[in-house]
mmCIF file of C-alpha atoms and ligand atoms in Angstrom:
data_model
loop_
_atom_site.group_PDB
_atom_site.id
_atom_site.type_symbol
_atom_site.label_atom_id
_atom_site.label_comp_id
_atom_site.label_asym_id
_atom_site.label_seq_id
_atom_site.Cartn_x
_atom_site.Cartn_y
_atom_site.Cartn_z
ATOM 1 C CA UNK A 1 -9.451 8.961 18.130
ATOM 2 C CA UNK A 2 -9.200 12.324 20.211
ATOM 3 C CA UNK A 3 -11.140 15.166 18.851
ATOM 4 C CA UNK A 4 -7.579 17.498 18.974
ATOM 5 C CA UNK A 5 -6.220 14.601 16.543
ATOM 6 C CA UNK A 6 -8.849 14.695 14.299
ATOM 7 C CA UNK A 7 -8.964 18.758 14.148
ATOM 8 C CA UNK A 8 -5.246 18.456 13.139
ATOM 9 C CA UNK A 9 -6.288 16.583 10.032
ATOM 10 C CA UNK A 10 -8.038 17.745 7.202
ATOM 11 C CA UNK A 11 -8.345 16.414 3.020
ATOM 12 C CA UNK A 12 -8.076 19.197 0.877
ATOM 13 C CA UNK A 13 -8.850 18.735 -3.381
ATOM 14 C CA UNK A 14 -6.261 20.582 -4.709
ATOM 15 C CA UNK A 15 -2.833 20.916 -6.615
ATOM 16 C CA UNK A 16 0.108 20.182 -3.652
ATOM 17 C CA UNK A 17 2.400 22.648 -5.116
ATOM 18 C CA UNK A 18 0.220 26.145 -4.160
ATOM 19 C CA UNK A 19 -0.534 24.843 -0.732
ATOM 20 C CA UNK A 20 0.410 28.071 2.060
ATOM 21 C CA UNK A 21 1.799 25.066 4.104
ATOM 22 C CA UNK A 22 5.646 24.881 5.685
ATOM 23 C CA UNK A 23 6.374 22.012 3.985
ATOM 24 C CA UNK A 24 4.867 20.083 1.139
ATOM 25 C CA UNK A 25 5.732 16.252 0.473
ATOM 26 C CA UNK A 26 7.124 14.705 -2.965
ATOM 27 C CA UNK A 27 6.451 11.398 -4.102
ATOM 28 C CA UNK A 28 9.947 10.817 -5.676
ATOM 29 C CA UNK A 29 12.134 7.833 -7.208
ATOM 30 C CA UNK A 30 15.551 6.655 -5.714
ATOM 31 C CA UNK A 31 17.363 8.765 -8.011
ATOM 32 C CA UNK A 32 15.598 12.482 -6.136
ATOM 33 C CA UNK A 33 16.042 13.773 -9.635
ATOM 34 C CA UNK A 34 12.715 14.488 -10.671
ATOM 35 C CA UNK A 35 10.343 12.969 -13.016
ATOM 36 C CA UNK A 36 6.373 13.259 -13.928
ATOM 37 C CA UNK A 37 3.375 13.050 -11.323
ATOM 38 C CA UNK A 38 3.729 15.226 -8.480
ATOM 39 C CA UNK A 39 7.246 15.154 -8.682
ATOM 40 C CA UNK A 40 7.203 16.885 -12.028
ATOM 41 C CA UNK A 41 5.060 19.283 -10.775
ATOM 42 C CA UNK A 42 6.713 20.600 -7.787
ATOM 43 C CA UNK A 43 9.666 20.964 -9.315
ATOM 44 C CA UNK A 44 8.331 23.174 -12.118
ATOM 45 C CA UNK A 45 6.684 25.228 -9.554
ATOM 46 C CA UNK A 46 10.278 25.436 -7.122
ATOM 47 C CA UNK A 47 12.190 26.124 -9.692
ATOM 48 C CA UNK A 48 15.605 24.803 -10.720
ATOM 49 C CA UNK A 49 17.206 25.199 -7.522
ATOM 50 C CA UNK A 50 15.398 22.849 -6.084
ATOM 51 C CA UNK A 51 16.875 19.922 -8.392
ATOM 52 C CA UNK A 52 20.591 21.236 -7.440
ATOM 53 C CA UNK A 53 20.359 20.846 -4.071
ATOM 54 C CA UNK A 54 18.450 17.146 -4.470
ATOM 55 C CA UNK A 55 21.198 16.349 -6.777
ATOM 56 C CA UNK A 56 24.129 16.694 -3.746
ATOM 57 C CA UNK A 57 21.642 14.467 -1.786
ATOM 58 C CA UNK A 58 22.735 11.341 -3.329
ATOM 59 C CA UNK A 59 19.520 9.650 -4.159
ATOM 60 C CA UNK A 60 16.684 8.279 -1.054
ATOM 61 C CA UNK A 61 15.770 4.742 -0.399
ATOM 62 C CA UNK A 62 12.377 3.647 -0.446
ATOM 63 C CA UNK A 63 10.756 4.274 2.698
ATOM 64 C CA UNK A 64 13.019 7.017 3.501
ATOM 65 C CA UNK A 65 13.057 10.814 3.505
ATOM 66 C CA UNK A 66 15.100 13.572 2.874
ATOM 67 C CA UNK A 67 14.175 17.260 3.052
ATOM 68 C CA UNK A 68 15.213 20.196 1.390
ATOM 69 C CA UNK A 69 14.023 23.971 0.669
ATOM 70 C CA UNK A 70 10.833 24.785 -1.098
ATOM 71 C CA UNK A 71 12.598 27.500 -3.219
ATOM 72 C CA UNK A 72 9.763 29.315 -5.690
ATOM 73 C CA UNK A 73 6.945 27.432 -4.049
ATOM 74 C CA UNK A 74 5.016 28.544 -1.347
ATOM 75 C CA UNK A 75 6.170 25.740 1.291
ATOM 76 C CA UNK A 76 9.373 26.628 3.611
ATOM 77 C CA UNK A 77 10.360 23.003 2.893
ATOM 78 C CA UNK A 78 9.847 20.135 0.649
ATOM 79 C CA UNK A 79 10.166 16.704 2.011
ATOM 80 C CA UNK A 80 11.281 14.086 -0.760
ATOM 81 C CA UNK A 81 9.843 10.432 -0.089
ATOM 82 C CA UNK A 82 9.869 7.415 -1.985
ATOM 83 C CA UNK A 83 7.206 5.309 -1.956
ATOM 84 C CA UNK A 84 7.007 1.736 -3.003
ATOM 85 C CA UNK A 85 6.272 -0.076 -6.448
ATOM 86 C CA UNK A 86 3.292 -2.112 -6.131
ATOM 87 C CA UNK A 87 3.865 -5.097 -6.782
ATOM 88 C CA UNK A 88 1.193 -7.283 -5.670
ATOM 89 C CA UNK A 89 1.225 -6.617 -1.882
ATOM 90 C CA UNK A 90 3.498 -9.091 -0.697
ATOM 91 C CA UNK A 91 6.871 -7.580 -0.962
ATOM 92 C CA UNK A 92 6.179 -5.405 2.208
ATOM 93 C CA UNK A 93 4.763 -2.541 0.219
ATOM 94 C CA UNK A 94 2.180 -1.783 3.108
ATOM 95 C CA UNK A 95 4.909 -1.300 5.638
ATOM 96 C CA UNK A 96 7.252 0.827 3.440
ATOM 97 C CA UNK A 97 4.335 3.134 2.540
ATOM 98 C CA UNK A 98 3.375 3.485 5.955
ATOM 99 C CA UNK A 99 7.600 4.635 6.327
ATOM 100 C CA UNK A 100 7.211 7.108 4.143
ATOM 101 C CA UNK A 101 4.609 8.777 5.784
ATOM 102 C CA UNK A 102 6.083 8.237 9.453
ATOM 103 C CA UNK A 103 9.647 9.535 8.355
ATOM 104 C CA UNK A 104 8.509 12.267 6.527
ATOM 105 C CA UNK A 105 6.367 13.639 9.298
ATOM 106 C CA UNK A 106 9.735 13.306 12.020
ATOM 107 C CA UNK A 107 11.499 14.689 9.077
ATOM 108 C CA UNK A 108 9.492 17.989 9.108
ATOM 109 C CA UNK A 109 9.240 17.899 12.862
ATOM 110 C CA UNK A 110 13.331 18.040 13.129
ATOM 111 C CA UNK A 111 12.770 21.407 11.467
ATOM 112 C CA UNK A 112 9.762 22.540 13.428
ATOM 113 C CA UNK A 113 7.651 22.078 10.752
ATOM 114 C CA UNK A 114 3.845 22.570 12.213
ATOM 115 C CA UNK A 115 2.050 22.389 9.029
ATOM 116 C CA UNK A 116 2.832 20.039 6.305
ATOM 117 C CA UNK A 117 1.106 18.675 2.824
ATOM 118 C CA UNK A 118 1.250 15.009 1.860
ATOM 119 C CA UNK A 119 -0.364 13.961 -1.639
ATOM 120 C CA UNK A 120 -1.277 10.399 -1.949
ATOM 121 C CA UNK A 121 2.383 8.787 -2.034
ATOM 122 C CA UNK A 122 2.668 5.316 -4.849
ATOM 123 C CA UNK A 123 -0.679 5.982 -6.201
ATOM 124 C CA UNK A 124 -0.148 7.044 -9.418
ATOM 125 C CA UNK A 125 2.983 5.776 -11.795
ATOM 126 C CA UNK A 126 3.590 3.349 -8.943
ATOM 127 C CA UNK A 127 0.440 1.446 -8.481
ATOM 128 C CA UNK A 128 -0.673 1.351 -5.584
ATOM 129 C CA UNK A 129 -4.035 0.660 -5.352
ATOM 130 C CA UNK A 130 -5.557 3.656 -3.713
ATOM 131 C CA UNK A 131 -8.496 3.067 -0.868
ATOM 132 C CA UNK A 132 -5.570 0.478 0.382
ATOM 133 C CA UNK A 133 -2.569 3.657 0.282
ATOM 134 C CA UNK A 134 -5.169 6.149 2.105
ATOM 135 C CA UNK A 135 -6.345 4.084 4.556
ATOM 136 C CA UNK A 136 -2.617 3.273 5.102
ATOM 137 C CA UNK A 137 -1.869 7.409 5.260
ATOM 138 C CA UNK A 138 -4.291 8.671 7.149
ATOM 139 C CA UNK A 139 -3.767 5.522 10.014
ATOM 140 C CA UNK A 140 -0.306 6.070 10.145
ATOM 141 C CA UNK A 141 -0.436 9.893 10.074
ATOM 142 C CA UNK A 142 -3.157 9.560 13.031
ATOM 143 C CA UNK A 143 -1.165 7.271 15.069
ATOM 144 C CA UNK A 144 1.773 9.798 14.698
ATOM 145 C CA UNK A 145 0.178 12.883 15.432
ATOM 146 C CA UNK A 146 -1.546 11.261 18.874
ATOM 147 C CA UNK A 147 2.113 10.571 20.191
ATOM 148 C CA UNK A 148 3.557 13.919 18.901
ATOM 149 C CA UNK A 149 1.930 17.348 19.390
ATOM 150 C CA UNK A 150 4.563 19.514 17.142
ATOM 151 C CA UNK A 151 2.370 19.078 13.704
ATOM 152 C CA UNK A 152 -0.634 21.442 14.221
ATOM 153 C CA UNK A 153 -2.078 20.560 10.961
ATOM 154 C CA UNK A 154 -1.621 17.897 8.570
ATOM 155 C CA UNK A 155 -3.891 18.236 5.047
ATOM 156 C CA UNK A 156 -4.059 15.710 2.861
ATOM 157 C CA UNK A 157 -3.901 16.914 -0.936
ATOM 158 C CA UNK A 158 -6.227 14.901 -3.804
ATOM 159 C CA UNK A 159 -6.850 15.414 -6.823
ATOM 160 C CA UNK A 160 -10.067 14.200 -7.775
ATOM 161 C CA UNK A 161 -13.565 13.351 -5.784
ATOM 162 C CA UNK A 162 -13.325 10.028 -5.477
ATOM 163 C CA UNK A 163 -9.770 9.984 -3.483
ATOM 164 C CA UNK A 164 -11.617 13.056 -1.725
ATOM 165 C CA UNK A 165 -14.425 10.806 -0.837
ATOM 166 C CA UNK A 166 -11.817 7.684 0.110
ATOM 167 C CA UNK A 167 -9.872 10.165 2.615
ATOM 168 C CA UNK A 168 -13.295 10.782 4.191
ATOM 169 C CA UNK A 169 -14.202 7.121 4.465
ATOM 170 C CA UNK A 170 -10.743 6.954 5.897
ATOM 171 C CA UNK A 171 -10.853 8.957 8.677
ATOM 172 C CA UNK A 172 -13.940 7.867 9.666
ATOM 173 C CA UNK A 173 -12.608 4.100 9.589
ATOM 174 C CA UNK A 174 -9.783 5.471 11.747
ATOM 175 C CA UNK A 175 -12.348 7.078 14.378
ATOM 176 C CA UNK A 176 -14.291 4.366 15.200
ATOM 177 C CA UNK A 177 -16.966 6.307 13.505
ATOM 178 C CA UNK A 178 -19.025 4.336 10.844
ATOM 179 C CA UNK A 179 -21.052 6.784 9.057
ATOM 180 C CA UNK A 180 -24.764 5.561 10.478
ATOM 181 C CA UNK A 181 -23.578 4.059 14.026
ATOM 182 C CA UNK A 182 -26.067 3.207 16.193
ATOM 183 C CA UNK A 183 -26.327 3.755 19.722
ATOM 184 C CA UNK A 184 -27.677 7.076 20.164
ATOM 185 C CA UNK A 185 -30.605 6.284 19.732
ATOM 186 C CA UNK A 186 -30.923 3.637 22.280
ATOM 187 C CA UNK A 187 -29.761 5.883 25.051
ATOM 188 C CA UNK A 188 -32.102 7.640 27.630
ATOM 189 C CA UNK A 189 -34.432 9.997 26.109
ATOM 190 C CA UNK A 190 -33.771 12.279 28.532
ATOM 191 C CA UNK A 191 -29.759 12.295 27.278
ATOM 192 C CA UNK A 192 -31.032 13.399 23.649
ATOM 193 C CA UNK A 193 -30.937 17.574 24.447
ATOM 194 C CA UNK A 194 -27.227 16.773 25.627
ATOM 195 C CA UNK A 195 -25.830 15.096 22.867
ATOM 196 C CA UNK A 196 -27.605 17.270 20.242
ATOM 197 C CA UNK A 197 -25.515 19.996 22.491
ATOM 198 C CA UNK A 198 -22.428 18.067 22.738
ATOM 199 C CA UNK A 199 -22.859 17.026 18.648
ATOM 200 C CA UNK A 200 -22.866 20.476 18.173
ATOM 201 C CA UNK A 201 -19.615 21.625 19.753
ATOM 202 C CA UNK A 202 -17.852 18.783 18.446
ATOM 203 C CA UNK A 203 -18.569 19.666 15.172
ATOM 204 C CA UNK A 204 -18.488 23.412 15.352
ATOM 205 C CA UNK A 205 -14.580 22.905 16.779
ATOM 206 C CA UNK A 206 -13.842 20.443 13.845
ATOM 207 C CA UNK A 207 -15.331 23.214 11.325
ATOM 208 C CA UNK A 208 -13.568 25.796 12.890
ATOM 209 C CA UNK A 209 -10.346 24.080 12.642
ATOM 210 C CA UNK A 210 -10.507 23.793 9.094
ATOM 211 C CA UNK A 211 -12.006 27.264 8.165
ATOM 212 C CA UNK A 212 -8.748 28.345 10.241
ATOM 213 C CA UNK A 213 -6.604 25.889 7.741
ATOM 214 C CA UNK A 214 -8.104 27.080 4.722
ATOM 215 C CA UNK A 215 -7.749 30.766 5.696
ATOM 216 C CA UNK A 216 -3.606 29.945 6.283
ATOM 217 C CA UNK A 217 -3.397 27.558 3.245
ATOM 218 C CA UNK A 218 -4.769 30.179 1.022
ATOM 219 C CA UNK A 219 -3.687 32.933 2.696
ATOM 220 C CA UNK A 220 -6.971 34.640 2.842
ATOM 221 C CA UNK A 221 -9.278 35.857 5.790
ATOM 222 C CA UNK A 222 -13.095 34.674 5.939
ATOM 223 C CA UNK A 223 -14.589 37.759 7.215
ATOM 224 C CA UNK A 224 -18.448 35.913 8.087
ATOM 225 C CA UNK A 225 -16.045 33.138 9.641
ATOM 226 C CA UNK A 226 -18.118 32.833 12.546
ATOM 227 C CA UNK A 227 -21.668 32.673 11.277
ATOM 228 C CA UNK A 228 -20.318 30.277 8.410
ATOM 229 C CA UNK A 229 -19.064 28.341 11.215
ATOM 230 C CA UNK A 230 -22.410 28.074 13.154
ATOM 231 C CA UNK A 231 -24.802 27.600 9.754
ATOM 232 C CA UNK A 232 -22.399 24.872 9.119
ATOM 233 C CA UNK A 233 -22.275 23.055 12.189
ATOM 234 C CA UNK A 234 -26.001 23.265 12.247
ATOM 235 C CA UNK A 235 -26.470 21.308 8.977
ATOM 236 C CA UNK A 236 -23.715 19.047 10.076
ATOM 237 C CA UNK A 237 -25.206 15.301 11.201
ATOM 238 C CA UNK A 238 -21.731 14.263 11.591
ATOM 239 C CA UNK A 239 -18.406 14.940 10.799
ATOM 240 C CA UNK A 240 -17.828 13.500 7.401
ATOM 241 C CA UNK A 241 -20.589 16.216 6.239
ATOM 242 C CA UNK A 242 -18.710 18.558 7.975
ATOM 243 C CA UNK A 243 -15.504 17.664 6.330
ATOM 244 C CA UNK A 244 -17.348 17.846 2.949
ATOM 245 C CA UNK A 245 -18.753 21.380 3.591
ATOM 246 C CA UNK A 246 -15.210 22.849 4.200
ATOM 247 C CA UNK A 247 -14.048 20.615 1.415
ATOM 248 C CA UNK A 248 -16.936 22.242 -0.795
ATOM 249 C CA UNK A 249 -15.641 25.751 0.354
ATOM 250 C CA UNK A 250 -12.171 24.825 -0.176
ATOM 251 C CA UNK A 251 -12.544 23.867 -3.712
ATOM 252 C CA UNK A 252 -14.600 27.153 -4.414
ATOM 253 C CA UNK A 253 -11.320 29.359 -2.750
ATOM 254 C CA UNK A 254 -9.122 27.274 -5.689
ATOM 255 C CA UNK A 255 -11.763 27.248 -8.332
ATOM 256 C CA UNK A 256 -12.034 31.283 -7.821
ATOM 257 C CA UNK A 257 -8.688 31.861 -7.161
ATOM 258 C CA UNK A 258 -9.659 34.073 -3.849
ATOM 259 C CA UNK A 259 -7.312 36.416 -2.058
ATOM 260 C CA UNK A 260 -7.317 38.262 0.774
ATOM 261 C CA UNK A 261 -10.229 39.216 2.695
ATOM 262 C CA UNK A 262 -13.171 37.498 1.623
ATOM 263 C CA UNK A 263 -17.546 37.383 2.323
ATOM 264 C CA UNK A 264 -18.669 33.753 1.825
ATOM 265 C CA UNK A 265 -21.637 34.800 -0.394
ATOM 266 C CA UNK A 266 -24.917 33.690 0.152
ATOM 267 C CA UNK A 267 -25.359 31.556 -2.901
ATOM 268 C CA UNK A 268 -21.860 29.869 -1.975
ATOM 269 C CA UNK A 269 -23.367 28.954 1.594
ATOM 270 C CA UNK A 270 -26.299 27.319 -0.085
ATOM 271 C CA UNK A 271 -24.465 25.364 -1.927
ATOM 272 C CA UNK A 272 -22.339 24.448 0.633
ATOM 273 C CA UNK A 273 -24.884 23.301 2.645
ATOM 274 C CA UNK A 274 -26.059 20.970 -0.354
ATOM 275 C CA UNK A 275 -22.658 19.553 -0.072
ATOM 276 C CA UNK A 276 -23.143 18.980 3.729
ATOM 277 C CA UNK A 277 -26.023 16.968 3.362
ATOM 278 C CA UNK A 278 -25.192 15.289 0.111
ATOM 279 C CA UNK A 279 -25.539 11.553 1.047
HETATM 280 N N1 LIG B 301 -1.018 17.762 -6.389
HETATM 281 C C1 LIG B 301 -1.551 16.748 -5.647
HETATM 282 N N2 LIG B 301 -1.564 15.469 -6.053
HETATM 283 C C2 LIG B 301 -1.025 15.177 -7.260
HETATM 284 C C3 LIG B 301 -0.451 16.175 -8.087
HETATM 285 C C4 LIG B 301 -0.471 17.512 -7.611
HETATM 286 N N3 LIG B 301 0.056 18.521 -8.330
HETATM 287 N N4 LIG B 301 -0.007 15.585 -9.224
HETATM 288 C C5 LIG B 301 -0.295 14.266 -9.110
HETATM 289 N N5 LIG B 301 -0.908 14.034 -7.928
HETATM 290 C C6 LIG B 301 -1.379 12.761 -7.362
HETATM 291 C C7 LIG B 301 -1.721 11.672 -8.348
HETATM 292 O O1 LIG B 301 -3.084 11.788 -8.740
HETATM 293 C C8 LIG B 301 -1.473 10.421 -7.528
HETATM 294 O O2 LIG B 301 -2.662 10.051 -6.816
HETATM 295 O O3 LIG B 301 -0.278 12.234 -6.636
HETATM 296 C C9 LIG B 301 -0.431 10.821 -6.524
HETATM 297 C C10 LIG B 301 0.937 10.182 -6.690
HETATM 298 O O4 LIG B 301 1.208 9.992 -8.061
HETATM 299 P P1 LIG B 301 2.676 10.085 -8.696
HETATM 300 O O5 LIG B 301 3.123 11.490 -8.783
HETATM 301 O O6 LIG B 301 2.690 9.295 -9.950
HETATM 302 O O7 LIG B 301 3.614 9.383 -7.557
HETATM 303 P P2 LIG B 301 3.949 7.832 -7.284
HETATM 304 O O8 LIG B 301 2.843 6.917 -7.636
HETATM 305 O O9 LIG B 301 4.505 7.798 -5.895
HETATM 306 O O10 LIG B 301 5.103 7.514 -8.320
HETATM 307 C C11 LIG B 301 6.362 8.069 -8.138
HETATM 308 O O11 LIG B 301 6.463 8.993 -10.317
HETATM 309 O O12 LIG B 301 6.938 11.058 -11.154
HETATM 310 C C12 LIG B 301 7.449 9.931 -10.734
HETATM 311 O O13 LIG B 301 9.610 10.612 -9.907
HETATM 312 C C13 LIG B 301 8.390 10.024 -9.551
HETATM 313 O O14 LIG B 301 9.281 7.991 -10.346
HETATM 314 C C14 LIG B 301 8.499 8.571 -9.323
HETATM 315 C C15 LIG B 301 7.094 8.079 -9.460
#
């Protein structure tokens, strides 16, 4: 995968609904009325407007999309999907998951949409069994965003570690990049200063791509961005500890509830970098 694909990607643990994001996907039923799960939530947090305009939208099929205006929440937009049922796996469920994701995302894109919030669509009252559904999100989202340029970020919203962990493992699956590879090491010696070099900026533009998201997600500014960046990208062997030291400093912006201009503290940085190495 291209290193500008991968930048436009990142997993955030997190509550959908307060994401600084132009648009925010539900996992809604046929009926675009509402219900528990995520779709419960954003409605609460948009407001009742939001279910009068999904109510002149005359339901969704699954697979499909419809958008419509974020209202109270943060997001310009919401885009309503519905996933599928699980039902075993052989009733096409991959492919119509993989639809939700790909209409959504043109969806957004016919209203210029460049950053946009997806939580992990059938997982939860419908079933779907969820390392299968995130592989199946983050491939499709990838193979999107290669073709088309217009999304500049796409975050993937989880609740919990483990899914946080499963994203991970799914990006890498979708990079090519199994976590202990070999093959550097049987190279030249003499190419070992020039990878550590090109390892570097690799993963210093991948950290600062996400520092960058977090600041507009939150709305905040991170005013030791740049030597965060570099401490990080030194402790970084690869980029799935990158992607867990942002995700470590993500969670501690929600935990804290942090606004505005902000100093990563010192103590925070060490225990970032715990993160980054955590095997
Ligand atoms: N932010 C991010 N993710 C969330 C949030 C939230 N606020 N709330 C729930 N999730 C996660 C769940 O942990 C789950 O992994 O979203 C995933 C999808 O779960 P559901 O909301 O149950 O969605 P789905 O499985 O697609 O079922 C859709 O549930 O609420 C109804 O109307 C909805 O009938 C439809 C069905």
């Amino acid at each position: 995968m291209a290193d500008a694909v991968t930048n436009r990607i990142s997993v955030v643990e997190g509550d959908i609904t307060q994401q600084h994001v132009d648009a925010i996907v539900n996992a809604a039923n046929t009926t675009l009325l509402g219900s528990g799960g995520v779709d419960g939530a954003i409605h609460r947090a948009a407001g009742p407007d939001l279910l009068e305009e999904c109510r002149a939208l005359g339901g969704c099929q699954t697979g499909e999309a419809k958008i419509t205006k974020g209202y109270r929440l943060p997001a310009r937009y919401v885009v309503h999907t519905v996933g599928p049922v699980w039902n075993g796996g052989r009733k096409g469920e991959d492919e119509l998951l993989a639809s939700c994701y790909r209409k959504s995302l043109e969806l957004a894109e016919s209203q210029e949409v460049k950053t946009i919030a997806f939580p992990a669509i059938s997982t939860g009252a419908y079933g779907f069994p969820l390392a299968r559904a995130i592989l199946i999100a983050v491939k499709t989202v990838t193979e999107h965003l290669t073709r088309s340029p217009s999304i500049t970020q796409a975050v993937f919203v989880c609740h919990n570690d483990r899914a946080f962990r499963m994203y991970l493992d799914a990006l890498a699956e979708v990079a090519g990049e199994p976590a202990n590879a070999p093959g550097k090491r049987e190279r030249e010696a003499g190419d070992a200063d020039r990878d550590r070099g090109d390892a570097y900026a690799a993963i210093r533009e991948q950290i600062d791509g996400q520092l960058k998201m977090i600041e507009a997600v939150h709305g905040i500014r991170i005013v030791n961005c740049d030597a965060l960046a570099d401490t990080l990208a030194r402790a970084a062997g690869d980029r799935t500890q990158a992607s867990r030291a942002t995700a470590a400093l993500n969670s501690w912006v929600v935990i804290n509830n942090i606004r505005g201009e902000i100093e990563i503290p010192d103590d925070m940085i060490a225990r970032i970098l715990e993160q980054t190495t955590k095997k």
